[in-house]
PDB file of C-alpha atoms in Angstrom:
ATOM      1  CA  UNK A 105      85.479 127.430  89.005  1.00  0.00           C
ATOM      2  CA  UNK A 106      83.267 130.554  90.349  1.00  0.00           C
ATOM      3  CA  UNK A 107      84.872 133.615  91.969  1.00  0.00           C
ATOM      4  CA  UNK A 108      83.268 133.475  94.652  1.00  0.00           C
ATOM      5  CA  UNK A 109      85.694 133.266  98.225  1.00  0.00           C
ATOM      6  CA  UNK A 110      87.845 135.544  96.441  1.00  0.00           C
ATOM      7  CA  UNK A 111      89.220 136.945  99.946  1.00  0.00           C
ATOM      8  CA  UNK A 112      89.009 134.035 101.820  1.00  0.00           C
ATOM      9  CA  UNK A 113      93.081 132.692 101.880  1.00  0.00           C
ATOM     10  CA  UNK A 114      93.535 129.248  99.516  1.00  0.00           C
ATOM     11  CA  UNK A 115      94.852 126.185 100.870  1.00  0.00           C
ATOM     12  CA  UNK A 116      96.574 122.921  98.671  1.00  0.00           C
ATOM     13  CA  UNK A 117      94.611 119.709  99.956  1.00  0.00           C
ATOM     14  CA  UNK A 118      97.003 116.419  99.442  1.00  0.00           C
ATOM     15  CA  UNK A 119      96.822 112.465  99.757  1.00  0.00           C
ATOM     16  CA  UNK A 120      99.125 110.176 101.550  1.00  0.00           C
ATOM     17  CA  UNK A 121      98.651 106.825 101.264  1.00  0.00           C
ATOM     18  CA  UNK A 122     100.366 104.492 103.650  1.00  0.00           C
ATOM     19  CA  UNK A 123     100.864 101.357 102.259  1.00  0.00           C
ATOM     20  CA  UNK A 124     101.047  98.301 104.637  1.00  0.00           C
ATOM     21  CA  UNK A 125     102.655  94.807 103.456  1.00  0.00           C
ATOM     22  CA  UNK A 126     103.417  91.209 104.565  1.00  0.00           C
ATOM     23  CA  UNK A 127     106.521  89.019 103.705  1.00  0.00           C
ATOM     24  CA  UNK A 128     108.743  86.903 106.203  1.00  0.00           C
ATOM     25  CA  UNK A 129     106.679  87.249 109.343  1.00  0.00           C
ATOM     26  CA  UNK A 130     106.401  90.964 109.443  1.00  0.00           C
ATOM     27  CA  UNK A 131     104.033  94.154 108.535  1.00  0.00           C
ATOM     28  CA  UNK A 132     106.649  96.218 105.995  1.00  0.00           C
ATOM     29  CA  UNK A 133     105.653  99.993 104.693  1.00  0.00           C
ATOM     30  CA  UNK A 134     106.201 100.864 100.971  1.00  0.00           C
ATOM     31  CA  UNK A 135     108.226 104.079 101.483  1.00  0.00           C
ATOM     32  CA  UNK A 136     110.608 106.363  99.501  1.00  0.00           C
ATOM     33  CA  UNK A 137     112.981 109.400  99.181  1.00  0.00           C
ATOM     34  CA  UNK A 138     111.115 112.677  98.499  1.00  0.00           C
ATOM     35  CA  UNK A 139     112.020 113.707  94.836  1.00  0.00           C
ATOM     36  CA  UNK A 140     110.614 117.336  95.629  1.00  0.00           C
ATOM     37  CA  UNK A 141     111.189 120.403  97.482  1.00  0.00           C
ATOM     38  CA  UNK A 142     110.675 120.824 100.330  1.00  0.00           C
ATOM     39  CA  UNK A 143     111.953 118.083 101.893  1.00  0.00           C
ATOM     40  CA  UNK A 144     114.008 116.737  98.492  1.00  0.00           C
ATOM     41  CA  UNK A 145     115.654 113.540  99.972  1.00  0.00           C
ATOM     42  CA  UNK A 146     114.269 112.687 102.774  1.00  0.00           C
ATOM     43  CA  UNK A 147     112.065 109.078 103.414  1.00  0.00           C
ATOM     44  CA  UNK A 148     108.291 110.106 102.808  1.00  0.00           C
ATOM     45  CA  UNK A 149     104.867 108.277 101.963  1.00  0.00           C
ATOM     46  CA  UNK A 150     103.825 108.380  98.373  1.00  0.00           C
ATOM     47  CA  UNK A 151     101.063 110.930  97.847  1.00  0.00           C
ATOM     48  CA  UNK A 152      99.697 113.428  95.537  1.00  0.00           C
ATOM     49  CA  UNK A 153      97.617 116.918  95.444  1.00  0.00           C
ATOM     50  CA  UNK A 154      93.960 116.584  94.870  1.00  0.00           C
ATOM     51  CA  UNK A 155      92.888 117.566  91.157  1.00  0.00           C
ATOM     52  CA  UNK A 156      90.405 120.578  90.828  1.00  0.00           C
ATOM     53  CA  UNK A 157      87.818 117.850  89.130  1.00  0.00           C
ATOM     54  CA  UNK A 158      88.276 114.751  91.369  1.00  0.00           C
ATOM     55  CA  UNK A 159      87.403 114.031  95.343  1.00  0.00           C
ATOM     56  CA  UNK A 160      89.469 113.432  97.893  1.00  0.00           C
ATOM     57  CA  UNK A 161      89.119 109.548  97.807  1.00  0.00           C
ATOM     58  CA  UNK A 162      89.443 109.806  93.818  1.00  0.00           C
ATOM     59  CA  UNK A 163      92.582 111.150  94.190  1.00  0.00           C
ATOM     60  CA  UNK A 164      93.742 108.643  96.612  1.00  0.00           C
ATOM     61  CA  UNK A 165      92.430 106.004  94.797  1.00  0.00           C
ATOM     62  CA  UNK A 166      94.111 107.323  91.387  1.00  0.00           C
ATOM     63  CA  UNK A 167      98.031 107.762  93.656  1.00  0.00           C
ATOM     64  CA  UNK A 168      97.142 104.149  95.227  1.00  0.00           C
ATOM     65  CA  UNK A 169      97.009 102.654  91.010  1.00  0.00           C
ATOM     66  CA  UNK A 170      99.717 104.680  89.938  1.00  0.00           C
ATOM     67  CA  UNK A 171     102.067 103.725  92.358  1.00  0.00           C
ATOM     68  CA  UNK A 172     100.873  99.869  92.762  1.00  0.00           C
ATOM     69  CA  UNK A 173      99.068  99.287  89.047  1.00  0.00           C
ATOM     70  CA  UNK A 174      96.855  97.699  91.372  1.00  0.00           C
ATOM     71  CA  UNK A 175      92.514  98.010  91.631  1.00  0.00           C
ATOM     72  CA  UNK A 176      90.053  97.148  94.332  1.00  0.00           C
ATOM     73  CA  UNK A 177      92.436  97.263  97.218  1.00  0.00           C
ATOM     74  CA  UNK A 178      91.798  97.353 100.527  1.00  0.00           C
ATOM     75  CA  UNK A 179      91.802 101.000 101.652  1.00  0.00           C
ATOM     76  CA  UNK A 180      90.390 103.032 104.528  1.00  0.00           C
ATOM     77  CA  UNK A 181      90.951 107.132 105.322  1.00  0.00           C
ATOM     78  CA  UNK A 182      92.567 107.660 108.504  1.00  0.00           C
ATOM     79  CA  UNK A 183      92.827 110.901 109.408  1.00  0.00           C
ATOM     80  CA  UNK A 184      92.985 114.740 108.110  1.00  0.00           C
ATOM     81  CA  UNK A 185      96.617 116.364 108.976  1.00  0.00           C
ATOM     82  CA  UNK A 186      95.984 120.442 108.639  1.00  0.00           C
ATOM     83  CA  UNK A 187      98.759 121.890 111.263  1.00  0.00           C
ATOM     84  CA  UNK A 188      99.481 124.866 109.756  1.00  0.00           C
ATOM     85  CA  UNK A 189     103.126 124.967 110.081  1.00  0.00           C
ATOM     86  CA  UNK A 190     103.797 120.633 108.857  1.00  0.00           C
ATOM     87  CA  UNK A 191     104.848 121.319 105.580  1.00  0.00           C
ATOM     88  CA  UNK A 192     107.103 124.304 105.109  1.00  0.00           C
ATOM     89  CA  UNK A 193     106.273 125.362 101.342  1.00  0.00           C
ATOM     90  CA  UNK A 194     102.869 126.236 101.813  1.00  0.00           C
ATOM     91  CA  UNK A 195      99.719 125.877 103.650  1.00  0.00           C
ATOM     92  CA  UNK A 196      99.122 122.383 102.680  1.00  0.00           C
ATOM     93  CA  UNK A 197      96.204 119.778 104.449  1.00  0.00           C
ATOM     94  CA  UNK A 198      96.836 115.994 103.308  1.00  0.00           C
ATOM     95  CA  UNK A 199      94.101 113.472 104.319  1.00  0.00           C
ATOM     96  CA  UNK A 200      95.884 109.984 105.047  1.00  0.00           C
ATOM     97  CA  UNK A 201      94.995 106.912 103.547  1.00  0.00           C
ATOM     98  CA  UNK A 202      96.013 103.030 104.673  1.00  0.00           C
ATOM     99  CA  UNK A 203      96.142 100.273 101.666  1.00  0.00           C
ATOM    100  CA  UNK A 204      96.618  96.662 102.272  1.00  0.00           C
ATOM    101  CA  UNK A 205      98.425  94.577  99.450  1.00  0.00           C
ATOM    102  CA  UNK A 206     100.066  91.317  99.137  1.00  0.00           C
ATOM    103  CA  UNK A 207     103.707  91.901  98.791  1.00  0.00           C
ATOM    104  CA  UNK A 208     104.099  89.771  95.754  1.00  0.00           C
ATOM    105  CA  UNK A 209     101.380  91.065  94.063  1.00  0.00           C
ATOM    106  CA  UNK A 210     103.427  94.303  93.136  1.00  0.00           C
ATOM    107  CA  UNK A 211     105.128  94.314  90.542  1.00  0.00           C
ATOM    108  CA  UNK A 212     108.852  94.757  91.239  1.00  0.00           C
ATOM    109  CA  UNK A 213     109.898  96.772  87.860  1.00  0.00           C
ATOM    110  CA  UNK A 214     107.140  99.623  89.946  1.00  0.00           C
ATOM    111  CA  UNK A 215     109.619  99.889  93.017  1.00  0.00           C
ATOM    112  CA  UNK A 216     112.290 100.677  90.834  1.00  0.00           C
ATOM    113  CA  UNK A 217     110.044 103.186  88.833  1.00  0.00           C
ATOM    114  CA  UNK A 218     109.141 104.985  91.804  1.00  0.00           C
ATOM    115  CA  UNK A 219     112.287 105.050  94.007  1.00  0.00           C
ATOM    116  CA  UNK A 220     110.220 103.027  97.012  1.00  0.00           C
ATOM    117  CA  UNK A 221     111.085  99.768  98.939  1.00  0.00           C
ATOM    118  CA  UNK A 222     110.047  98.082 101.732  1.00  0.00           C
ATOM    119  CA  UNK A 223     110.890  98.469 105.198  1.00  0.00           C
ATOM    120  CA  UNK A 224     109.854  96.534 108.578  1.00  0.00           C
ATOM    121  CA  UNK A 225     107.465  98.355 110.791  1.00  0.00           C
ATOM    122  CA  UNK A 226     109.721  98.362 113.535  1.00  0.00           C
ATOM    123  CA  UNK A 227     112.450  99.754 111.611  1.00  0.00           C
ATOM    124  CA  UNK A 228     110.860 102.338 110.172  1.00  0.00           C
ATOM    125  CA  UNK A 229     113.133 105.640 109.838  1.00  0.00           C
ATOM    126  CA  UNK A 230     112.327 109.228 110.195  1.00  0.00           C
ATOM    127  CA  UNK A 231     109.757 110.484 107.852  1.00  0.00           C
ATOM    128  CA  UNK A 232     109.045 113.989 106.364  1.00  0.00           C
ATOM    129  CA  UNK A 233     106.959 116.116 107.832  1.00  0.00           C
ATOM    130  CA  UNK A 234     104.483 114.063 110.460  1.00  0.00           C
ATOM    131  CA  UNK A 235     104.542 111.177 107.939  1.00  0.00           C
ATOM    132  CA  UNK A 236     105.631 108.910 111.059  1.00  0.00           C
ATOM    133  CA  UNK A 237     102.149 110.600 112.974  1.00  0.00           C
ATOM    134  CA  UNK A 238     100.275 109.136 110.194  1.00  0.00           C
ATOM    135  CA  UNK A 239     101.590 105.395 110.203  1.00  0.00           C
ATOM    136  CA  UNK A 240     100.742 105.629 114.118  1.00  0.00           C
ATOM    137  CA  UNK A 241      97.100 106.717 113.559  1.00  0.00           C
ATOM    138  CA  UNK A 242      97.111 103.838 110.582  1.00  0.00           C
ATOM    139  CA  UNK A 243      98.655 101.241 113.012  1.00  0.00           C
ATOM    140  CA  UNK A 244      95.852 102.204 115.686  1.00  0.00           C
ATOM    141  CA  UNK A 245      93.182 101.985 112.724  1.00  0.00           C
ATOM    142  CA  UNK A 246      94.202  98.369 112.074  1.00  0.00           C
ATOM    143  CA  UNK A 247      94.389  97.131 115.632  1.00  0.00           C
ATOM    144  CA  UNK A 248      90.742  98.316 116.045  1.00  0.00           C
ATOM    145  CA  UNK A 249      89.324  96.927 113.005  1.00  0.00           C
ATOM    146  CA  UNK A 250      91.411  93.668 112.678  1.00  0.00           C
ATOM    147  CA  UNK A 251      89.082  91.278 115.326  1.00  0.00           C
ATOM    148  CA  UNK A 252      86.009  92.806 113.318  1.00  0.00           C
ATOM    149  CA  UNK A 253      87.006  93.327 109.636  1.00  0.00           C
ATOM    150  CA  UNK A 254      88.800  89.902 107.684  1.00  0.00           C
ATOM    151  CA  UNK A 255      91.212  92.608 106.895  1.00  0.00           C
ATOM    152  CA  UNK A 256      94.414  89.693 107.208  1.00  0.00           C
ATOM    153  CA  UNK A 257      93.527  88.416 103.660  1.00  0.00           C
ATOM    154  CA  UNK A 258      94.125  91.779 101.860  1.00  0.00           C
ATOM    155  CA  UNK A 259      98.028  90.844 103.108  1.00  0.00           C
ATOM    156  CA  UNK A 260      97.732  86.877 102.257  1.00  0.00           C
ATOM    157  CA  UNK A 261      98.131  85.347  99.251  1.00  0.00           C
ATOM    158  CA  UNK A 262      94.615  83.096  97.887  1.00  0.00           C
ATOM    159  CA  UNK A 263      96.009  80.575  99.637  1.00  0.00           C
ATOM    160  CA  UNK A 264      97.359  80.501 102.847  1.00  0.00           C
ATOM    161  CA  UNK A 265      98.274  78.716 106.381  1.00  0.00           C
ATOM    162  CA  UNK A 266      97.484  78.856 109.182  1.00  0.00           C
ATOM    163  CA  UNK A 267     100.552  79.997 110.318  1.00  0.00           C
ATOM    164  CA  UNK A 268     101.187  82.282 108.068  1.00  0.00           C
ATOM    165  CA  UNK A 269      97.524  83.748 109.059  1.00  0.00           C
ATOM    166  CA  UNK A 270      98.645  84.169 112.591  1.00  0.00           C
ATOM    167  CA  UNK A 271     102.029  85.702 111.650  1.00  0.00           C
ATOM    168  CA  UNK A 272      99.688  88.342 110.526  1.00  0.00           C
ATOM    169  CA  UNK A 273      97.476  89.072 113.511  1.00  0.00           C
ATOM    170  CA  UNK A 274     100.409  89.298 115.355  1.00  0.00           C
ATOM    171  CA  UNK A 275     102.466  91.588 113.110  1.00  0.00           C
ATOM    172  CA  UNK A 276      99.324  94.141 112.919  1.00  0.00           C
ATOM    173  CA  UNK A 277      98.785  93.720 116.754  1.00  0.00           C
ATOM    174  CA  UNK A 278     102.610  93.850 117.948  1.00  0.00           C
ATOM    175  CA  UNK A 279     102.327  90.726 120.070  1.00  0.00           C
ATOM    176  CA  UNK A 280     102.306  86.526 120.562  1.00  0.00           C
ATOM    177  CA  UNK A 281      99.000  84.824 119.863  1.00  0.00           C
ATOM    178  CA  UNK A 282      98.237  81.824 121.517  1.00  0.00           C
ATOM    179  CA  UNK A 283      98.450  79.082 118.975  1.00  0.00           C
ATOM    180  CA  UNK A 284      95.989  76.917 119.979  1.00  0.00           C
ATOM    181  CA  UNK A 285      93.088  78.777 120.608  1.00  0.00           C
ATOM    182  CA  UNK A 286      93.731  80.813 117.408  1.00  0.00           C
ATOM    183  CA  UNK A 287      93.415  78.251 115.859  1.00  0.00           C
ATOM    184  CA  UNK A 288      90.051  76.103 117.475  1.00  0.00           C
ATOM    185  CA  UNK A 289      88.418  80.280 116.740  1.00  0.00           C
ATOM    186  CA  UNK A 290      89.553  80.483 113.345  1.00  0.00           C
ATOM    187  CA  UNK A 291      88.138  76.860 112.442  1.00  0.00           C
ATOM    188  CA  UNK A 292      84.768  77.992 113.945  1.00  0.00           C
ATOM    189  CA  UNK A 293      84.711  80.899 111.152  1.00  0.00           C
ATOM    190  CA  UNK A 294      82.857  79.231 108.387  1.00  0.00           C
ATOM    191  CA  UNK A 295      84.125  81.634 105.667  1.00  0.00           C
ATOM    192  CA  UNK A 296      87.764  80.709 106.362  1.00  0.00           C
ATOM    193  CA  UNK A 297      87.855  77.427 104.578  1.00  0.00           C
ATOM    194  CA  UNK A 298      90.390  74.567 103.900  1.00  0.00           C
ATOM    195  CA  UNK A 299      91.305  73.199 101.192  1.00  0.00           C
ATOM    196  CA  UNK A 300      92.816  69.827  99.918  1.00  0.00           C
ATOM    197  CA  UNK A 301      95.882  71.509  98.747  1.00  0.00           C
ATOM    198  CA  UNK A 302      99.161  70.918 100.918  1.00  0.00           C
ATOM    199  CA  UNK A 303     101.482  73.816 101.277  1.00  0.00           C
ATOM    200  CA  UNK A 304     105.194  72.465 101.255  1.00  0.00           C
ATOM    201  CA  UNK A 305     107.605  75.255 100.435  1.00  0.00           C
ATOM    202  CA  UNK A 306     106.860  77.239 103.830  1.00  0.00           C
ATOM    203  CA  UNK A 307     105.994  73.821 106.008  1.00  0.00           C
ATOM    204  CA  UNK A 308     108.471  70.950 105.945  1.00  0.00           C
ATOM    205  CA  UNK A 309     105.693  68.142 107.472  1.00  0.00           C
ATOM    206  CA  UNK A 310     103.628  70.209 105.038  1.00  0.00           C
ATOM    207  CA  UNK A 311     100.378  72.404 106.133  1.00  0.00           C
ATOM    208  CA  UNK A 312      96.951  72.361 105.111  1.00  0.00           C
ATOM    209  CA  UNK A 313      96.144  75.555 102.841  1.00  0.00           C
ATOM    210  CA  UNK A 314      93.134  78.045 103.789  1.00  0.00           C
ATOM    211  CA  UNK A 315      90.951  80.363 101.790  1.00  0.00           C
ATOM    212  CA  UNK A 316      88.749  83.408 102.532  1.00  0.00           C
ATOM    213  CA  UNK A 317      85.720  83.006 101.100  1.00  0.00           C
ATOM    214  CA  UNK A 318      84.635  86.589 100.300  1.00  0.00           C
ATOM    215  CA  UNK A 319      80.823  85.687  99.004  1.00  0.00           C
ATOM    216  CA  UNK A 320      80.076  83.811 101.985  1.00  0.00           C
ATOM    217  CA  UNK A 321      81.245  86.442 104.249  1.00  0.00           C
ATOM    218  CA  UNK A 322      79.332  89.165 102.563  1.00  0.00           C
ATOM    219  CA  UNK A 323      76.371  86.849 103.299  1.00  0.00           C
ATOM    220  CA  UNK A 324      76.924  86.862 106.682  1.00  0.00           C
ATOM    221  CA  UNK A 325      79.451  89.862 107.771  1.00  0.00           C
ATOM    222  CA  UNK A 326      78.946  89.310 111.773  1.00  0.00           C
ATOM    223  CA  UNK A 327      82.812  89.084 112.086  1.00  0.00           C
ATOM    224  CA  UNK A 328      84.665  89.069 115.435  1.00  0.00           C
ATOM    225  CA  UNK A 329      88.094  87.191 116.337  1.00  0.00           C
TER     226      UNK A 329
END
């Protein structure tokens, strides 16, 4: 680093990730206590200060692995939180992040390790600082981008219903779906595809699985639900 700025007041730049799952019907957040002053104990995101040699989204990419030991998920910035009074040791600015994972895709031994769990949407509790601001503006983000982005299948397993597909819309969206003309739109998408396997642990007649076909949507990306 130079010296120049030298009188210009320093500020700490952070990440918070918010971390969005999907497991019996409903949109969970991967929280946790604090394990730091200020704020030692209370719920919080998981997050992280920027490094002097990495960007912004490096560094949310890097708290993303270390706290899932998962690459290539879905994840999208949301918004840069710089009131100067939100966190009360210092002058701190955190950029928000949202990730999407499939719940059983992390690794359970990692919750432990970390002191997070999962918690419903709806029952989220008070977070530190205006941790609860940024799940808003990350709720808002996914509403908006959910009838143009296939961003469902980052909370699906490879195979899926179509029930379980719908359970999604309408966790992200906060409301019913009609059932049957979800369905006639979402067998018009061609990258959605079934397949001859029968799900019967979720379905007791037994339900026809689905895939998202990721190469065939790249082809042709003109999404909208």
């Amino acid at each position: 680093m130079t010296e120049f700025y030298s009188g210009v007041q320093k500020a700490f730049v952070s990440v918070d990730i918010i971390i969005f799952g999907f497991e019996d019907s409903k949109l969970k957040l991967l929280i946790g206590k604090r394990q730091m002053d200020p704020g030692r104990g209370e719920w919080s995101l998981y997050g992280g200060f920027v490094g002097a040699m990495e960007s912004v989204d490096e560094a949310a990419n890097r708290v993303l692995f270390e706290l899932t030991g998962l690459r290539n998920l879905y994840m999208k910035q949301v918004h840069t939180f710089g009131a100067v009074e939100r966190d009360p040791g210092e002058r701190v600015i955190s950029v928000a992040y949202c990730a999407l994972i499939n719940v059983k895709d992390y690794d359970r031994h990692l919750l432990e390790e970390h002191g997070v769990q999962w918690v419903e949407l709806n029952k989220m509790p008070r977070l530190y600082s205006d941790h609860n601001d940024m799940v808003k503006r990350a709720i808002t983000l996914l509403r908006r981008r959910i009838n143009t982005e296939p961003l469902s299948f980052n909370l699906l397993p490879d195979l899926f219903t179509l029930t379980q597909l719908q359970h999604v819309y309408e966790a992200v969206l906060g409301e019913e779906i009609d059932k049957r003309n979800f369905r006639k739109r979402i067998k018009s998408i061609d990258f959605i595809e079934k397949t001859e396997l029968i799900d019967k642990l979720t379905s007791k007649r037994g339900a026809a699985l689905y895939r998202f076909n990721k190469q065939m949507y790249e082809e042709d990306p003109s999404f909208k639900l």
